[in-house]
C-alpha cells in the first residue's frame, strides 16, 4: 500500500510506540502515513505530535481533539 491511515488516541507514549513500529515496517517502502488521533488527545499531546509527525512522512493529522474541544 502507498498510504496507511493509522488510528491512534491512546495517549502519547502508546501512540508514539505504535508510530515507531509502523515507521520501521515501512521504512524501505514508498509509503505515506495519515494519522487519526481519534479524538483521544488533549492539546498538549497534539502539540507534541505536531512537532514530530513530519519526521514520519505523515501527510495529515485528523481529529486529534475530542469533538467540540477546540482548545
Tab-separated table of C-alpha atoms in Angstrom:
chain	number	residue	atom	x	y	z
A	1	UNK	CA	0.000	0.000	0.000
A	2	UNK	CA	1.166	3.532	-0.737
A	3	UNK	CA	-0.903	5.161	2.008
A	4	UNK	CA	-1.635	3.910	5.525
A	5	UNK	CA	-4.152	5.510	7.862
A	6	UNK	CA	-3.206	4.957	11.483
A	7	UNK	CA	-5.821	5.215	14.223
A	8	UNK	CA	-4.267	6.453	17.441
A	9	UNK	CA	-5.636	8.247	20.508
A	10	UNK	CA	-4.432	6.054	23.355
A	11	UNK	CA	-2.026	8.617	24.822
A	12	UNK	CA	1.379	9.932	23.900
A	13	UNK	CA	3.573	7.024	24.979
A	14	UNK	CA	1.497	4.233	23.432
A	15	UNK	CA	0.766	6.201	20.260
A	16	UNK	CA	4.432	7.131	19.859
A	17	UNK	CA	5.340	3.439	20.199
A	18	UNK	CA	2.771	2.457	17.540
A	19	UNK	CA	4.014	5.176	15.186
A	20	UNK	CA	7.611	3.996	15.584
A	21	UNK	CA	6.679	0.367	14.920
A	22	UNK	CA	4.876	1.317	11.719
A	23	UNK	CA	7.724	3.571	10.625
A	24	UNK	CA	10.116	0.628	10.959
A	25	UNK	CA	7.795	-1.643	8.987
A	26	UNK	CA	7.513	0.750	6.024
A	27	UNK	CA	10.975	2.336	6.117
A	28	UNK	CA	12.086	0.831	2.799
A	29	UNK	CA	8.774	1.351	1.033
A	30	UNK	CA	7.339	4.440	-0.670
A	31	UNK	CA	4.549	4.856	1.853
A	32	UNK	CA	2.782	7.926	3.229
A	33	UNK	CA	1.078	7.875	6.598
A	34	UNK	CA	-2.137	9.539	7.670
A	35	UNK	CA	-2.776	9.811	11.386
A	36	UNK	CA	-6.182	9.909	13.060
A	37	UNK	CA	-5.943	10.948	16.701
A	38	UNK	CA	-9.496	9.618	17.055
A	39	UNK	CA	-10.386	12.461	19.420
A	40	UNK	CA	-8.206	10.869	22.072
A	41	UNK	CA	-5.582	13.550	22.602
A	42	UNK	CA	-5.522	16.703	24.650
A	43	UNK	CA	-3.976	19.943	23.401
A	44	UNK	CA	-0.537	19.216	24.869
A	45	UNK	CA	-0.328	15.763	23.245
A	46	UNK	CA	-1.471	17.231	19.926
A	47	UNK	CA	1.259	19.874	20.059
A	48	UNK	CA	3.895	17.243	20.848
A	49	UNK	CA	2.835	15.125	17.895
A	50	UNK	CA	2.669	18.097	15.539
A	51	UNK	CA	6.365	18.649	16.245
A	52	UNK	CA	7.355	15.098	15.262
A	53	UNK	CA	4.836	13.922	12.645
A	54	UNK	CA	6.749	15.413	9.687
A	55	UNK	CA	9.683	13.123	10.551
A	56	UNK	CA	7.363	10.141	9.932
A	57	UNK	CA	6.228	11.211	6.463
A	58	UNK	CA	2.733	11.958	7.788
A	59	UNK	CA	0.542	13.728	5.227
A	60	UNK	CA	-2.055	14.967	7.670
A	61	UNK	CA	-3.488	14.651	11.156
A	62	UNK	CA	-7.207	14.031	11.537
A	63	UNK	CA	-9.339	14.792	14.624
A	64	UNK	CA	-6.719	14.873	17.365
A	65	UNK	CA	-9.016	16.543	19.928
A	66	UNK	CA	-12.402	15.360	21.195
A	67	UNK	CA	-15.407	16.647	19.255
A	68	UNK	CA	-16.205	20.229	20.235
A	69	UNK	CA	-12.871	20.736	22.042
A	70	UNK	CA	-11.051	23.479	20.162
A	71	UNK	CA	-8.562	24.415	22.863
